mmCIF file with all atom_site columns, C-alpha atoms in Angstrom:
data_model
loop_
_atom_site.group_PDB
_atom_site.id
_atom_site.type_symbol
_atom_site.label_atom_id
_atom_site.label_alt_id
_atom_site.label_comp_id
_atom_site.label_asym_id
_atom_site.label_entity_id
_atom_site.label_seq_id
_atom_site.pdbx_PDB_ins_code
_atom_site.Cartn_x
_atom_site.Cartn_y
_atom_site.Cartn_z
_atom_site.occupancy
_atom_site.B_iso_or_equiv
_atom_site.pdbx_formal_charge
_atom_site.auth_seq_id
_atom_site.auth_comp_id
_atom_site.auth_asym_id
_atom_site.auth_atom_id
_atom_site.pdbx_PDB_model_num
ATOM 1   C CA . MET A 1 1   ? 7.429   -56.209 -26.433 1.00 75.00 ? 1   MET A CA 1
ATOM 2   C CA . SER A 1 2   ? 4.137   -56.762 -25.445 1.00 85.00 ? 2   SER A CA 1
ATOM 3   C CA . ASP A 1 3   ? 0.862   -54.108 -25.611 1.00 84.00 ? 3   ASP A CA 1
ATOM 4   C CA . ARG A 1 4   ? 1.484   -54.654 -22.056 1.00 86.00 ? 4   ARG A CA 1
ATOM 5   C CA . VAL A 1 5   ? 4.755   -52.977 -21.831 1.00 85.00 ? 5   VAL A CA 1
ATOM 6   C CA . ARG A 1 6   ? 4.609   -50.230 -23.720 1.00 87.00 ? 6   ARG A CA 1
ATOM 7   C CA . GLY A 1 7   ? 1.643   -49.227 -21.815 1.00 87.00 ? 7   GLY A CA 1
ATOM 8   C CA . VAL A 1 8   ? 3.851   -48.855 -18.707 1.00 86.00 ? 8   VAL A CA 1
ATOM 9   C CA . VAL A 1 9   ? 6.619   -47.115 -20.340 1.00 88.00 ? 9   VAL A CA 1
ATOM 10  C CA . LEU A 1 10  ? 3.886   -44.470 -22.155 1.00 89.00 ? 10  LEU A CA 1
ATOM 11  C CA . TYR A 1 11  ? 2.299   -43.903 -18.765 1.00 89.00 ? 11  TYR A CA 1
ATOM 12  C CA . ALA A 1 12  ? 5.589   -43.696 -17.183 1.00 90.00 ? 12  ALA A CA 1
ATOM 13  C CA . CYS A 1 13  ? 6.621   -40.839 -19.872 1.00 92.00 ? 13  CYS A CA 1
ATOM 14  C CA . ALA A 1 14  ? 2.943   -38.874 -19.278 1.00 92.00 ? 14  ALA A CA 1
ATOM 15  C CA . ALA A 1 15  ? 3.885   -39.270 -15.627 1.00 92.00 ? 15  ALA A CA 1
ATOM 16  C CA . LEU A 1 16  ? 7.297   -37.779 -15.592 1.00 92.00 ? 16  LEU A CA 1
ATOM 17  C CA . LEU A 1 17  ? 6.241   -34.837 -18.580 1.00 93.00 ? 17  LEU A CA 1
ATOM 18  C CA . LEU A 1 18  ? 3.552   -34.337 -15.809 1.00 93.00 ? 18  LEU A CA 1
ATOM 19  C CA . ALA A 1 19  ? 5.796   -33.871 -13.039 1.00 91.00 ? 19  ALA A CA 1
ATOM 20  C CA . GLY A 1 20  ? 8.266   -32.091 -14.648 1.00 89.00 ? 20  GLY A CA 1
ATOM 21  C CA . GLY A 1 21  ? 5.855   -29.853 -15.982 1.00 89.00 ? 21  GLY A CA 1
ATOM 22  C CA . GLY A 1 22  ? 4.699   -28.967 -12.669 1.00 88.00 ? 22  GLY A CA 1
ATOM 23  C CA . VAL A 1 23  ? 8.027   -28.186 -11.454 1.00 89.00 ? 23  VAL A CA 1
ATOM 24  C CA . TRP A 1 24  ? 9.389   -25.884 -13.904 1.00 90.00 ? 24  TRP A CA 1
ATOM 25  C CA . TRP A 1 25  ? 5.667   -24.005 -13.404 1.00 88.00 ? 25  TRP A CA 1
ATOM 26  C CA . PHE A 1 26  ? 5.557   -23.594 -9.784  1.00 84.00 ? 26  PHE A CA 1
ATOM 27  C CA . ARG A 1 27  ? 9.419   -23.145 -9.888  1.00 86.00 ? 27  ARG A CA 1
ATOM 28  C CA . ALA A 1 28  ? 8.865   -20.398 -12.976 1.00 85.00 ? 28  ALA A CA 1
ATOM 29  C CA . ALA A 1 29  ? 6.455   -18.511 -11.430 1.00 80.00 ? 29  ALA A CA 1
ATOM 30  C CA . PRO A 1 30  ? 7.573   -14.980 -9.950  1.00 80.00 ? 30  PRO A CA 1
ATOM 31  C CA . ARG A 1 31  ? 8.818   -13.679 -6.629  1.00 76.00 ? 31  ARG A CA 1
ATOM 32  C CA . ASN A 1 32  ? 7.008   -11.695 -4.122  1.00 73.00 ? 32  ASN A CA 1
ATOM 33  C CA . GLU A 1 33  ? 10.165  -9.800  -2.717  1.00 70.00 ? 33  GLU A CA 1
ATOM 34  C CA . VAL A 1 34  ? 9.184   -7.372  -0.112  1.00 74.00 ? 34  VAL A CA 1
ATOM 35  C CA . ASP A 1 35  ? 11.632  -4.738  0.183   1.00 76.00 ? 35  ASP A CA 1
ATOM 36  C CA . PRO A 1 36  ? 12.806  -4.933  4.360   1.00 82.00 ? 36  PRO A CA 1
ATOM 37  C CA . ARG A 1 37  ? 11.798  -1.412  4.626   1.00 86.00 ? 37  ARG A CA 1
ATOM 38  C CA . ILE A 1 38  ? 8.745   -1.588  4.899   1.00 90.00 ? 38  ILE A CA 1
ATOM 39  C CA . GLU A 1 39  ? 7.448   -3.080  7.499   1.00 90.00 ? 39  GLU A CA 1
ATOM 40  C CA . ARG A 1 40  ? 10.271  -1.236  9.452   1.00 92.00 ? 40  ARG A CA 1
ATOM 41  C CA . TRP A 1 41  ? 8.640   2.156   8.151   1.00 93.00 ? 41  TRP A CA 1
ATOM 42  C CA . ARG A 1 42  ? 5.186   0.854   9.134   1.00 93.00 ? 42  ARG A CA 1
ATOM 43  C CA . ALA A 1 43  ? 5.641   0.540   12.716  1.00 93.00 ? 43  ALA A CA 1
ATOM 44  C CA . GLU A 1 44  ? 7.257   4.001   12.103  1.00 94.00 ? 44  GLU A CA 1
ATOM 45  C CA . ALA A 1 45  ? 4.739   5.776   10.522  1.00 94.00 ? 45  ALA A CA 1
ATOM 46  C CA . GLN A 1 46  ? 1.958   3.329   13.521  1.00 94.00 ? 46  GLN A CA 1
ATOM 47  C CA . ARG A 1 47  ? 4.068   4.848   15.915  1.00 94.00 ? 47  ARG A CA 1
ATOM 48  C CA . LEU A 1 48  ? 4.634   8.577   14.792  1.00 94.00 ? 48  LEU A CA 1
ATOM 49  C CA . LEU A 1 49  ? 0.638   8.543   14.029  1.00 93.00 ? 49  LEU A CA 1
ATOM 50  C CA . PRO A 1 50  ? -0.963  6.077   17.120  1.00 92.00 ? 50  PRO A CA 1
ATOM 51  C CA . ALA A 1 51  ? -4.665  5.338   16.563  1.00 89.00 ? 51  ALA A CA 1
ATOM 52  C CA . ALA A 1 52  ? -6.831  7.330   18.876  1.00 86.00 ? 52  ALA A CA 1
ATOM 53  C CA . ASP A 1 53  ? -10.108 6.104   20.595  1.00 86.00 ? 53  ASP A CA 1
ATOM 54  C CA . ASP A 1 54  ? -11.865 9.790   19.110  1.00 84.00 ? 54  ASP A CA 1
ATOM 55  C CA . GLN A 1 55  ? -10.106 9.631   15.416  1.00 86.00 ? 55  GLN A CA 1
ATOM 56  C CA . SER A 1 56  ? -12.289 9.102   13.162  1.00 86.00 ? 56  SER A CA 1
ATOM 57  C CA . THR A 1 57  ? -10.820 7.114   10.679  1.00 89.00 ? 57  THR A CA 1
ATOM 58  C CA . ALA A 1 58  ? -6.955  5.694   10.459  1.00 91.00 ? 58  ALA A CA 1
ATOM 59  C CA . ASP A 1 59  ? -5.426  3.887   7.444   1.00 92.00 ? 59  ASP A CA 1
ATOM 60  C CA . THR A 1 60  ? -1.795  3.203   6.794   1.00 94.00 ? 60  THR A CA 1
ATOM 61  C CA . VAL A 1 61  ? -0.482  2.586   2.670   1.00 93.00 ? 61  VAL A CA 1
ATOM 62  C CA . PRO A 1 62  ? 2.424   1.417   0.875   1.00 93.00 ? 62  PRO A CA 1
ATOM 63  C CA . MET A 1 63  ? 3.473   3.480   -2.199  1.00 93.00 ? 63  MET A CA 1
ATOM 64  C CA . ALA A 1 64  ? 5.770   2.669   -4.683  1.00 91.00 ? 64  ALA A CA 1
ATOM 65  C CA . ALA A 1 65  ? 7.994   5.719   -6.227  1.00 91.00 ? 65  ALA A CA 1
ATOM 66  C CA . GLY A 1 66  ? 5.667   7.050   -8.932  1.00 92.00 ? 66  GLY A CA 1
ATOM 67  C CA . ALA A 1 67  ? 2.592   5.558   -7.600  1.00 93.00 ? 67  ALA A CA 1
ATOM 68  C CA . GLU A 1 68  ? -0.507  7.618   -7.428  1.00 92.00 ? 68  GLU A CA 1
ATOM 69  C CA . ARG A 1 69  ? -3.790  6.890   -4.775  1.00 92.00 ? 69  ARG A CA 1
ATOM 70  C CA . GLN A 1 70  ? -6.439  8.564   -3.900  1.00 91.00 ? 70  GLN A CA 1
ATOM 71  C CA . MET A 1 71  ? -8.957  7.246   -0.905  1.00 89.00 ? 71  MET A CA 1
ATOM 72  C CA . GLU A 1 72  ? -12.196 8.343   -0.096  1.00 89.00 ? 72  GLU A CA 1
ATOM 73  C CA . THR A 1 73  ? -13.798 8.364   3.233   1.00 87.00 ? 73  THR A CA 1
ATOM 74  C CA . ALA A 1 74  ? -17.388 8.681   4.224   1.00 88.00 ? 74  ALA A CA 1
ATOM 75  C CA . VAL A 1 75  ? -17.794 11.270  7.317   1.00 87.00 ? 75  VAL A CA 1
ATOM 76  C CA . ASP A 1 76  ? -20.433 13.483  9.318   1.00 87.00 ? 76  ASP A CA 1
ATOM 77  C CA . THR A 1 77  ? -20.028 17.251  8.132   1.00 88.00 ? 77  THR A CA 1
ATOM 78  C CA . GLY A 1 78  ? -18.334 18.898  10.019  1.00 88.00 ? 78  GLY A CA 1
ATOM 79  C CA . GLU A 1 79  ? -14.116 19.926  10.398  1.00 91.00 ? 79  GLU A CA 1
ATOM 80  C CA . TYR A 1 80  ? -11.647 18.095  10.577  1.00 91.00 ? 80  TYR A CA 1
ATOM 81  C CA . LEU A 1 81  ? -7.920  17.715  11.748  1.00 92.00 ? 81  LEU A CA 1
ATOM 82  C CA . VAL A 1 82  ? -6.129  15.773  9.146   1.00 92.00 ? 82  VAL A CA 1
ATOM 83  C CA . THR A 1 83  ? -2.733  14.137  10.099  1.00 93.00 ? 83  THR A CA 1
ATOM 84  C CA . VAL A 1 84  ? -0.414  12.595  7.639   1.00 94.00 ? 84  VAL A CA 1
ATOM 85  C CA . VAL A 1 85  ? 3.279   11.100  8.035   1.00 95.00 ? 85  VAL A CA 1
ATOM 86  C CA . CYS A 1 86  ? 5.144   9.379   5.906   1.00 95.00 ? 86  CYS A CA 1
ATOM 87  C CA . VAL A 1 87  ? 8.002   7.071   6.110   1.00 95.00 ? 87  VAL A CA 1
ATOM 88  C CA . GLY A 1 88  ? 10.492  6.286   3.040   1.00 93.00 ? 88  GLY A CA 1
ATOM 89  C CA . GLY A 1 89  ? 14.109  6.708   2.442   1.00 89.00 ? 89  GLY A CA 1
ATOM 90  C CA . THR A 1 90  ? 15.797  9.753   1.181   1.00 90.00 ? 90  THR A CA 1
ATOM 91  C CA . GLY A 1 91  ? 14.320  11.843  -1.214  1.00 91.00 ? 91  GLY A CA 1
ATOM 92  C CA . SER A 1 92  ? 11.289  10.568  -0.740  1.00 93.00 ? 92  SER A CA 1
ATOM 93  C CA . GLN A 1 93  ? 8.670   12.826  -0.841  1.00 93.00 ? 93  GLN A CA 1
ATOM 94  C CA . VAL A 1 94  ? 4.384   12.552  -1.304  1.00 93.00 ? 94  VAL A CA 1
ATOM 95  C CA . ARG A 1 95  ? 1.739   15.401  -2.373  1.00 91.00 ? 95  ARG A CA 1
ATOM 96  C CA . VAL A 1 96  ? -1.566  15.267  -0.553  1.00 91.00 ? 96  VAL A CA 1
ATOM 97  C CA . SER A 1 97  ? -4.583  16.814  -2.411  1.00 89.00 ? 97  SER A CA 1
ATOM 98  C CA . LEU A 1 98  ? -7.975  17.325  -1.676  1.00 83.00 ? 98  LEU A CA 1
ATOM 99  C CA . GLY A 1 99  ? -11.039 16.891  -4.013  1.00 67.00 ? 99  GLY A CA 1
ATOM 100 C CA . GLU A 1 100 ? -10.848 15.984  -7.497  1.00 65.00 ? 100 GLU A CA 1
ATOM 101 C CA . ALA A 1 101 ? -7.726  14.792  -8.682  1.00 59.00 ? 101 ALA A CA 1
ATOM 102 C CA . GLY A 1 102 ? -5.555  17.931  -10.403 1.00 61.00 ? 102 GLY A CA 1
ATOM 103 C CA . THR A 1 103 ? -7.712  20.835  -9.650  1.00 64.00 ? 103 THR A CA 1
ATOM 104 C CA . ASP A 1 104 ? -5.367  21.827  -6.857  1.00 67.00 ? 104 ASP A CA 1
ATOM 105 C CA . SER A 1 105 ? -1.409  21.708  -6.253  1.00 72.00 ? 105 SER A CA 1
ATOM 106 C CA . GLY A 1 106 ? -1.261  19.927  -2.650  1.00 81.00 ? 106 GLY A CA 1
ATOM 107 C CA . ARG A 1 107 ? 1.102   19.742  0.121   1.00 87.00 ? 107 ARG A CA 1
ATOM 108 C CA . GLY A 1 108 ? 4.591   18.552  -0.068  1.00 89.00 ? 108 GLY A CA 1
ATOM 109 C CA . VAL A 1 109 ? 4.942   15.831  2.944   1.00 91.00 ? 109 VAL A CA 1
ATOM 110 C CA . ASN A 1 110 ? 8.407   15.277  3.245   1.00 91.00 ? 110 ASN A CA 1
ATOM 111 C CA . CYS A 1 111 ? 8.988   11.406  4.034   1.00 92.00 ? 111 CYS A CA 1
ATOM 112 C CA . GLY A 1 112 ? 11.365  11.857  7.423   1.00 90.00 ? 112 GLY A CA 1
ATOM 113 C CA . GLY A 1 113 ? 9.130   11.066  9.718   1.00 86.00 ? 113 GLY A CA 1
ATOM 114 C CA . GLU A 1 114 ? 7.400   14.792  10.864  1.00 89.00 ? 114 GLU A CA 1
ATOM 115 C CA . LEU A 1 115 ? 3.641   14.614  11.573  1.00 92.00 ? 115 LEU A CA 1
ATOM 116 C CA . ASP A 1 116 ? 2.015   17.078  9.590   1.00 92.00 ? 116 ASP A CA 1
ATOM 117 C CA . ASN A 1 117 ? -1.512  18.597  10.503  1.00 92.00 ? 117 ASN A CA 1
ATOM 118 C CA . PHE A 1 118 ? -4.398  20.797  8.212   1.00 91.00 ? 118 PHE A CA 1
ATOM 119 C CA . THR A 1 119 ? -8.006  21.185  9.146   1.00 90.00 ? 119 THR A CA 1
ATOM 120 C CA . VAL A 1 120 ? -10.761 21.025  6.319   1.00 89.00 ? 120 VAL A CA 1
ATOM 121 C CA . GLY A 1 121 ? -14.312 21.067  6.525   1.00 88.00 ? 121 GLY A CA 1
ATOM 122 C CA . THR A 1 122 ? -16.644 18.288  5.065   1.00 85.00 ? 122 THR A CA 1
ATOM 123 C CA . ALA A 1 123 ? -20.001 17.461  3.944   1.00 82.00 ? 123 ALA A CA 1
ATOM 124 C CA . GLY A 1 124 ? -20.017 13.314  3.606   1.00 82.00 ? 124 GLY A CA 1
ATOM 125 C CA . THR A 1 125 ? -16.808 12.508  1.505   1.00 85.00 ? 125 THR A CA 1
ATOM 126 C CA . LEU A 1 126 ? -13.803 13.372  1.963   1.00 86.00 ? 126 LEU A CA 1
ATOM 127 C CA . ARG A 1 127 ? -10.930 12.764  -0.672  1.00 88.00 ? 127 ARG A CA 1
ATOM 128 C CA . MET A 1 128 ? -7.776  12.568  -0.638  1.00 90.00 ? 128 MET A CA 1
ATOM 129 C CA . ASN A 1 129 ? -5.672  12.137  -3.692  1.00 91.00 ? 129 ASN A CA 1
ATOM 130 C CA . VAL A 1 130 ? -1.937  11.466  -2.938  1.00 92.00 ? 130 VAL A CA 1
ATOM 131 C CA . SER A 1 131 ? 1.146   10.568  -5.179  1.00 91.00 ? 131 SER A CA 1
ATOM 132 C CA . VAL A 1 132 ? 4.729   9.901   -3.997  1.00 93.00 ? 132 VAL A CA 1
ATOM 133 C CA . ASN A 1 133 ? 7.584   11.132  -6.010  1.00 92.00 ? 133 ASN A CA 1
ATOM 134 C CA . ASP A 1 134 ? 10.395  9.004   -8.269  1.00 91.00 ? 134 ASP A CA 1
ATOM 135 C CA . VAL A 1 135 ? 12.109  8.068   -4.548  1.00 88.00 ? 135 VAL A CA 1
ATOM 136 C CA . GLY A 1 136 ? 10.161  5.399   -3.392  1.00 80.00 ? 136 GLY A CA 1
ATOM 137 C CA . PRO A 1 137 ? 9.229   3.274   -2.031  1.00 92.00 ? 137 PRO A CA 1
ATOM 138 C CA . VAL A 1 138 ? 7.239   4.653   0.943   1.00 94.00 ? 138 VAL A CA 1
ATOM 139 C CA . ILE A 1 139 ? 5.160   4.719   3.946   1.00 95.00 ? 139 ILE A CA 1
ATOM 140 C CA . PHE A 1 140 ? 2.039   6.622   3.827   1.00 95.00 ? 140 PHE A CA 1
ATOM 141 C CA . ARG A 1 141 ? -0.462  7.110   7.064   1.00 95.00 ? 141 ARG A CA 1
ATOM 142 C CA . TYR A 1 142 ? -3.139  9.593   8.258   1.00 94.00 ? 142 TYR A CA 1
ATOM 143 C CA . SER A 1 143 ? -5.615  9.800   10.822  1.00 93.00 ? 143 SER A CA 1
ATOM 144 C CA . LEU A 1 144 ? -8.688  11.881  10.276  1.00 92.00 ? 144 LEU A CA 1
ATOM 145 C CA . LEU A 1 145 ? -10.221 13.925  13.753  1.00 91.00 ? 145 LEU A CA 1
ATOM 146 C CA . LEU A 1 146 ? -13.604 15.521  14.167  1.00 88.00 ? 146 LEU A CA 1
ATOM 147 C CA . GLN A 1 147 ? -13.026 18.823  15.289  1.00 88.00 ? 147 GLN A CA 1
ATOM 148 C CA . PRO A 1 148 ? -15.310 20.224  18.379  1.00 85.00 ? 148 PRO A CA 1
ATOM 149 C CA . SER A 1 149 ? -18.289 23.057  16.516  1.00 72.00 ? 149 SER A CA 1
#
């Protein structure tokens, strides 16, 4: 076998090995499977608590079972109406607490799609801690509305 033929065989084997490795790399990548209920629940939460022109801020957050999340929002000093809604499967619930994590027991909100309102006075930053029970995922949506003084 001549040097030229050996070179061609060597390069062909290297190309075949590289192509096989590329196919393996893409097929072995973890799949990002999305729960089909999430988009439906997101639409439901936004329908139940739509954006308003006079709201200070609002957010919609998907959360997994057992997840905890701290949301901080810079706001003006004043009293705010906080409206929350949680949409999820049967038995799902979130606990909303204000201030530093672990300083209060918070407020339980069932994820059956009912709105819950409470007022809070704040001076600069509103910190909200949200935790999901062991039934999830859920969609949590909140809105802040400055109350007239």
